[in-house]
Amino acid sequence: YSLLADYEIEDPVVNLSEQWIRKHLDQEIRVKDIADAAAVSPRTLIRRFKNSLDESPQSLIQKLRLEKSKFLLETTRLPWSEIVSRCGYRDDSSFRRLFKRHCGVSPGDYRQRFNPSDKSLVH
């Protein structure tokens, strides 16, 4: 799930932060945690994200979690509740709504389209 493969992150703080976020996607992530890992203030982190990626750290976290969920739907037979947990969310239904809003289809429909080996685990 390499969402940023097309991006060249030149800012070392943003690059380090992006790597840290990927390693912690299954956990609750706060901007302060990312800033601490990158050894900058939260305000500096937000500013550097805006300058480098034109988005906030929270927006990147959400995008990476959605990409991870898509990858898991495409490549595994994990039930939706396990995918939700591995993507750092605790509420299946809210993540399902977020997924549908951003992807245009439900997780079950997405799995049926891109992982035909199992059409029954997610509805």
Coordinates of N, CA, C and O in Angstrom, one line a residue:
Y1 N 0.8 -1.2 0.0 CA 0.0 0.0 0.0 C 0.9 1.2 0.0 O 1.1 1.9 1.0
S2 N 1.4 1.5 -1.1 CA 2.4 2.6 -1.3 C 1.8 3.8 -1.9 O 2.0 4.1 -3.0
L3 N 1.0 4.5 -1.1 CA 0.3 5.7 -1.5 C 1.3 6.8 -2.0 O 1.0 7.5 -2.9
L4 N 2.4 6.9 -1.3 CA 3.3 8.0 -1.6 C 4.4 7.6 -2.6 O 5.4 8.3 -2.8
A5 N 4.2 6.5 -3.3 CA 5.3 6.1 -4.2 C 5.5 7.1 -5.3 O 6.6 7.3 -5.8
D6 N 4.4 7.9 -5.7 CA 4.5 8.9 -6.7 C 5.0 10.2 -6.2 O 5.3 11.1 -7.0
Y7 N 5.1 10.3 -4.9 CA 5.6 11.6 -4.3 C 7.1 11.5 -4.0 O 7.6 10.4 -3.7
E8 N 7.7 12.6 -4.2 CA 9.1 12.7 -3.7 C 9.1 13.6 -2.5 O 8.9 14.8 -2.7
I9 N 9.3 13.1 -1.4 CA 9.3 13.8 -0.2 C 10.7 14.3 0.1 O 11.6 13.5 0.5
E10 N 10.9 15.6 -0.2 CA 12.3 16.2 0.0 C 12.5 16.6 1.4 O 13.7 16.7 1.8
D11 N 11.5 17.0 2.2 CA 11.7 17.4 3.5 C 12.0 16.2 4.4 O 11.2 15.3 4.5
P12 N 13.1 16.2 5.1 CA 13.5 15.1 5.9 C 12.6 14.8 7.1 O 12.4 13.7 7.5
V13 N 12.0 15.9 7.6 CA 11.1 15.8 8.8 C 9.8 15.1 8.3 O 9.3 14.2 8.9
V14 N 9.3 15.5 7.2 CA 8.1 14.9 6.6 C 8.4 13.4 6.2 O 7.5 12.5 6.4
N15 N 9.5 13.2 5.6 CA 9.9 11.8 5.2 C 10.0 10.9 6.4 O 9.4 9.8 6.4
L16 N 10.6 11.3 7.5 CA 10.8 10.6 8.7 C 9.4 10.3 9.3 O 9.0 9.2 9.8
S17 N 8.6 11.4 9.3 CA 7.2 11.3 9.9 C 6.4 10.3 9.1 O 5.6 9.5 9.7
E18 N 6.4 10.3 7.8 CA 5.7 9.4 7.0 C 6.1 8.0 7.3 O 5.2 7.1 7.4
Q19 N 7.3 7.7 7.5 CA 7.8 6.4 7.8 C 7.3 5.9 9.2 O 6.9 4.8 9.4
W20 N 7.4 6.9 10.1 CA 6.9 6.6 11.5 C 5.4 6.3 11.5 O 4.9 5.3 12.1
I21 N 4.6 7.1 10.7 CA 3.2 6.9 10.7 C 2.9 5.5 10.1 O 2.1 4.7 10.7
R22 N 3.6 5.1 9.0 CA 3.3 3.7 8.5 C 3.6 2.6 9.5 O 2.9 1.6 9.5
K23 N 4.6 2.8 10.3 CA 4.9 1.8 11.3 C 3.9 1.7 12.4 O 3.8 0.7 13.2
H24 N 3.1 2.7 12.6 CA 2.2 2.8 13.7 C 0.7 2.9 13.3 O -0.1 3.3 14.1
L25 N 0.4 2.6 12.1 CA -1.0 2.7 11.6 C -2.0 2.0 12.4 O -3.2 2.3 12.4
D26 N -1.6 0.9 13.1 CA -2.5 0.1 13.8 C -2.8 0.7 15.2 O -3.6 0.1 16.0
Q27 N -2.2 1.8 15.5 CA -2.3 2.4 16.8 C -3.0 3.8 16.7 O -3.1 4.3 15.6
E28 N -3.4 4.3 17.9 CA -3.9 5.7 17.9 C -2.7 6.6 17.7 O -1.7 6.4 18.3
I29 N -2.8 7.5 16.7 CA -1.7 8.4 16.4 C -2.1 9.8 16.6 O -3.1 10.2 16.1
R30 N -1.4 10.5 17.4 CA -1.6 11.9 17.6 C -0.5 12.7 17.0 O 0.6 12.3 16.8
V31 N -0.8 13.9 16.6 CA 0.2 14.8 15.9 C 1.4 15.0 16.9 O 2.5 15.0 16.4
K32 N 1.1 15.1 18.2 CA 2.2 15.2 19.1 C 3.2 14.0 19.1 O 4.4 14.2 19.2
D33 N 2.6 12.8 18.9 CA 3.5 11.6 18.9 C 4.4 11.7 17.6 O 5.6 11.3 17.7
I34 N 3.8 12.1 16.5 CA 4.6 12.2 15.3 C 5.7 13.3 15.4 O 6.8 13.0 15.1
A35 N 5.3 14.4 16.0 CA 6.2 15.5 16.2 C 7.4 15.1 17.1 O 8.5 15.4 16.9
D36 N 7.0 14.4 18.2 CA 8.1 13.9 19.1 C 9.0 12.9 18.4 O 10.2 13.0 18.6
A37 N 8.5 12.1 17.6 CA 9.3 11.1 16.8 C 10.3 11.8 15.8 O 11.4 11.4 15.6
A38 N 9.8 12.9 15.3 CA 10.6 13.7 14.3 C 11.4 14.8 15.0 O 12.1 15.6 14.3
A39 N 11.3 14.9 16.3 CA 12.0 15.9 17.1 C 11.7 17.4 16.7 O 12.6 18.2 16.5
V40 N 10.4 17.7 16.4 CA 10.0 19.0 16.1 C 8.7 19.3 16.9 O 8.1 18.4 17.5
S41 N 8.3 20.5 17.0 CA 7.0 20.8 17.7 C 5.9 20.4 16.8 O 6.0 20.4 15.5
P42 N 4.7 20.2 17.4 CA 3.5 19.9 16.5 C 3.2 21.0 15.5 O 2.9 20.7 14.4
R43 N 3.4 22.2 15.9 CA 3.1 23.4 15.0 C 4.1 23.3 13.8 O 3.7 23.5 12.6
T44 N 5.4 23.0 14.1 CA 6.4 22.9 13.0 C 6.0 21.8 12.1 O 6.1 21.9 10.8
L45 N 5.6 20.6 12.7 CA 5.3 19.5 11.9 C 4.1 19.8 10.9 O 4.2 19.5 9.7
I46 N 3.1 20.4 11.4 CA 1.9 20.7 10.6 C 2.3 21.7 9.5 O 2.0 21.5 8.3
R47 N 3.1 22.7 9.8 CA 3.6 23.6 8.7 C 4.4 22.9 7.7 O 4.2 23.1 6.5
R48 N 5.3 22.0 8.1 CA 6.2 21.3 7.1 C 5.4 20.3 6.3 O 5.6 20.2 5.1
F49 N 4.4 19.7 6.8 CA 3.5 18.9 6.0 C 2.7 19.7 5.0 O 2.6 19.3 3.8
K50 N 2.2 20.8 5.4 CA 1.5 21.7 4.5 C 2.4 22.1 3.3 O 2.0 22.1 2.2
N51 N 3.6 22.5 3.7 CA 4.6 23.0 2.6 C 5.0 21.8 1.7 O 5.2 22.1 0.5
S52 N 5.2 20.7 2.3 CA 5.7 19.6 1.5 C 4.7 18.8 0.7 O 4.9 18.4 -0.4
L53 N 3.6 18.5 1.4 CA 2.5 17.6 0.8 C 1.2 18.3 0.6 O 0.3 17.7 0.0
D54 N 1.1 19.5 1.0 CA -0.1 20.3 0.9 C -1.3 19.6 1.6 O -2.4 19.6 1.1
E55 N -1.0 19.0 2.7 CA -2.0 18.4 3.6 C -1.5 18.3 5.0 O -0.4 18.5 5.3
S56 N -2.4 18.0 5.9 CA -2.1 17.8 7.3 C -1.6 16.4 7.6 O -1.9 15.5 6.9
P57 N -0.9 16.3 8.8 CA -0.6 14.9 9.2 C -1.8 14.0 9.3 O -1.8 12.8 8.9
Q58 N -2.9 14.5 9.9 CA -4.1 13.8 10.0 C -4.7 13.3 8.7 O -5.1 12.1 8.6
S59 N -4.6 14.1 7.7 CA -5.1 13.7 6.4 C -4.2 12.6 5.8 O -4.7 11.7 5.2
L60 N -2.9 12.7 6.0 CA -2.0 11.6 5.5 C -2.3 10.3 6.3 O -2.4 9.3 5.6
I61 N -2.5 10.4 7.6 CA -2.8 9.2 8.3 C -4.1 8.5 7.8 O -4.1 7.3 7.6
Q62 N -5.1 9.3 7.6 CA -6.3 8.7 7.0 C -6.1 8.1 5.7 O -6.6 7.0 5.4
K63 N -5.4 8.8 4.8 CA -5.1 8.2 3.5 C -4.4 6.9 3.5 O -4.7 5.9 2.8
L64 N -3.3 6.9 4.4 CA -2.5 5.7 4.5 C -3.4 4.5 5.1 O -3.2 3.4 4.7
R65 N -4.2 4.8 6.1 CA -5.1 3.8 6.6 C -6.1 3.3 5.6 O -6.3 2.1 5.5
L66 N -6.6 4.1 4.8 CA -7.5 3.7 3.7 C -6.7 2.8 2.7 O -7.2 1.8 2.3
E67 N -5.5 3.2 2.4 CA -4.7 2.4 1.4 C -4.4 1.1 2.0 O -4.4 0.1 1.3
K68 N -4.1 1.0 3.3 CA -3.8 -0.2 4.0 C -5.0 -1.1 3.9 O -4.9 -2.3 3.7
S69 N -6.2 -0.6 4.2 CA -7.4 -1.4 4.2 C -7.7 -1.9 2.8 O -8.1 -3.1 2.7
K70 N -7.5 -1.1 1.8 CA -7.7 -1.6 0.4 C -6.7 -2.7 0.1 O -7.1 -3.7 -0.5
F71 N -5.5 -2.6 0.5 CA -4.5 -3.6 0.3 C -4.9 -4.9 1.0 O -4.8 -6.0 0.4
L72 N -5.3 -4.8 2.2 CA -5.7 -6.0 3.0 C -7.0 -6.7 2.3 O -7.1 -7.9 2.3
L73 N -7.9 -5.8 1.9 CA -9.1 -6.4 1.2 C -8.7 -7.1 -0.1 O -9.3 -8.1 -0.4
E74 N -7.7 -6.6 -0.8 CA -7.3 -7.2 -2.1 C -6.5 -8.5 -1.9 O -6.5 -9.3 -2.8
T75 N -5.8 -8.6 -0.8 CA -4.7 -9.6 -0.7 C -5.0 -10.6 0.4 O -4.2 -11.6 0.5
T76 N -6.0 -10.4 1.2 CA -6.2 -11.4 2.4 C -7.7 -11.8 2.4 O -8.5 -11.2 1.7
R77 N -7.9 -12.7 3.3 CA -9.3 -13.2 3.6 C -9.7 -12.7 5.0 O -10.6 -13.3 5.6
L78 N -9.0 -11.8 5.5 CA -9.3 -11.3 6.9 C -10.7 -10.7 6.9 O -11.1 -10.0 6.0
P79 N -11.4 -10.9 8.0 CA -12.7 -10.3 8.2 C -12.5 -8.8 8.4 O -11.5 -8.3 8.8
W80 N -13.6 -8.1 8.1 CA -13.6 -6.6 8.1 C -13.1 -6.1 9.5 O -12.3 -5.2 9.6
S81 N -13.6 -6.7 10.5 CA -13.3 -6.3 11.9 C -11.8 -6.3 12.1 O -11.2 -5.4 12.8
E82 N -11.1 -7.3 11.6 CA -9.6 -7.5 11.8 C -8.9 -6.4 10.9 O -7.9 -5.8 11.3
I83 N -9.4 -6.2 9.7 CA -8.8 -5.1 8.9 C -9.0 -3.8 9.5 O -8.0 -3.0 9.6
V84 N -10.1 -3.5 10.1 CA -10.4 -2.2 10.8 C -9.3 -2.1 11.9 O -8.7 -1.0 12.1
S85 N -9.1 -3.1 12.7 CA -8.2 -3.1 13.8 C -6.8 -2.8 13.3 O -6.0 -2.0 13.9
R86 N -6.4 -3.5 12.3 CA -5.0 -3.4 11.7 C -4.8 -2.0 11.1 O -3.6 -1.6 10.9
C87 N -5.9 -1.3 10.8 CA -5.7 0.1 10.3 C -5.9 1.1 11.3 O -5.9 2.3 11.0
G88 N -5.9 0.7 12.6 CA -5.9 1.7 13.7 C -7.3 2.3 14.0 O -7.3 3.3 14.8
Y89 N -8.3 1.7 13.6 CA -9.7 2.2 13.9 C -10.3 1.2 14.9 O -9.9 0.0 14.9
R90 N -11.2 1.7 15.7 CA -11.9 0.8 16.7 C -13.3 0.6 16.4 O -13.9 -0.3 16.9
D91 N -13.9 1.4 15.5 CA -15.3 1.4 15.2 C -15.5 0.9 13.8 O -15.2 1.7 12.8
D92 N -16.0 -0.3 13.6 CA -16.2 -0.9 12.3 C -17.1 -0.1 11.4 O -16.8 0.2 10.2
S93 N -18.2 0.4 12.0 CA -19.2 1.1 11.1 C -18.7 2.5 10.7 O -18.9 2.9 9.5
S94 N -18.0 3.2 11.5 CA -17.5 4.5 11.1 C -16.4 4.4 10.1 O -16.4 5.1 9.1
F95 N -15.5 3.3 10.2 CA -14.5 3.1 9.2 C -15.1 2.7 7.9 O -14.7 3.1 6.8
R96 N -16.2 1.9 8.0 CA -16.9 1.4 6.8 C -17.5 2.7 6.0 O -17.4 2.8 4.8
R97 N -18.1 3.6 6.8 CA -18.6 4.8 6.1 C -17.5 5.6 5.5 O -17.7 6.2 4.4
L98 N -16.4 5.8 6.2 CA -15.3 6.5 5.7 C -14.8 5.9 4.4 O -14.5 6.5 3.4
F99 N -14.6 4.6 4.4 CA -14.2 3.8 3.3 C -15.1 4.1 2.1 O -14.7 4.4 1.0
K100 N -16.4 3.9 2.3 CA -17.4 4.1 1.2 C -17.3 5.5 0.7 O -17.4 5.7 -0.5
R101 N -17.2 6.5 1.6 CA -17.2 7.9 1.1 C -16.0 8.2 0.3 O -16.0 8.9 -0.8
H102 N -14.8 7.6 0.6 CA -13.6 7.9 -0.1 C -13.4 7.0 -1.3 O -12.7 7.4 -2.3
C103 N -13.9 5.8 -1.3 CA -13.7 4.8 -2.4 C -14.9 4.7 -3.3 O -14.7 4.1 -4.4
G104 N -16.0 5.1 -2.9 CA -17.2 5.1 -3.7 C -17.9 3.7 -3.7 O -19.0 3.6 -4.3
V105 N -17.4 2.8 -3.0 CA -18.0 1.5 -2.8 C -17.8 1.0 -1.4 O -16.9 1.4 -0.7
S106 N -18.6 0.0 -1.0 CA -18.5 -0.6 0.3 C -17.2 -1.5 0.3 O -16.8 -1.9 -0.7
P107 N -16.7 -1.8 1.5 CA -15.6 -2.7 1.6 C -15.9 -4.0 0.9 O -15.0 -4.6 0.3
G108 N -17.1 -4.6 1.1 CA -17.5 -5.8 0.5 C -17.4 -5.8 -1.0 O -16.9 -6.7 -1.7
D109 N -18.0 -4.7 -1.6 CA -18.0 -4.6 -3.0 C -16.5 -4.4 -3.5 O -16.2 -4.9 -4.6
Y110 N -15.7 -3.7 -2.8 CA -14.3 -3.5 -3.1 C -13.6 -4.9 -3.2 O -12.9 -5.2 -4.1
R111 N -13.8 -5.7 -2.1 CA -13.2 -7.0 -2.1 C -13.6 -7.8 -3.3 O -12.8 -8.5 -3.9
Q112 N -14.9 -7.8 -3.6 CA -15.4 -8.6 -4.7 C -14.8 -8.2 -6.0 O -14.5 -9.1 -6.8
R113 N -14.6 -6.9 -6.2 CA -14.0 -6.5 -7.4 C -12.5 -6.8 -7.5 O -12.0 -7.1 -8.6
F114 N -11.8 -6.7 -6.4 CA -10.3 -6.8 -6.5 C -9.7 -8.0 -5.8 O -8.5 -8.3 -5.9
N115 N -10.5 -8.8 -5.2 CA -10.1 -10.1 -4.6 C -11.1 -11.1 -4.8 O -11.9 -11.5 -3.9
P116 N -11.2 -11.6 -6.0 CA -12.3 -12.6 -6.3 C -12.2 -13.9 -5.6 O -13.1 -14.7 -5.6
S117 N -11.1 -14.2 -4.9 CA -10.9 -15.4 -4.2 C -11.9 -15.6 -3.0 O -12.1 -16.7 -2.6
D118 N -12.4 -14.4 -2.5 CA -13.4 -14.5 -1.4 C -14.4 -13.4 -1.6 O -14.1 -12.3 -1.4
K119 N -15.6 -13.8 -1.8 CA -16.7 -12.8 -2.0 C -17.6 -12.7 -0.9 O -18.6 -12.0 -0.9
S120 N -17.3 -13.4 0.2 CA -18.3 -13.5 1.3 C -18.0 -12.9 2.6 O -18.8 -12.8 3.5
L121 N -16.7 -12.5 2.9 CA -16.3 -12.0 4.2 C -16.8 -10.6 4.6 O -16.9 -10.4 5.8
V122 N -16.9 -9.7 3.7 CA -17.3 -8.4 4.0 C -18.5 -8.0 3.3 O -18.6 -8.2 2.1
H123 N -19.5 -7.4 4.0 CA -20.7 -7.0 3.3 C -21.0 -5.5 3.5 O -20.6 -4.9 4.4

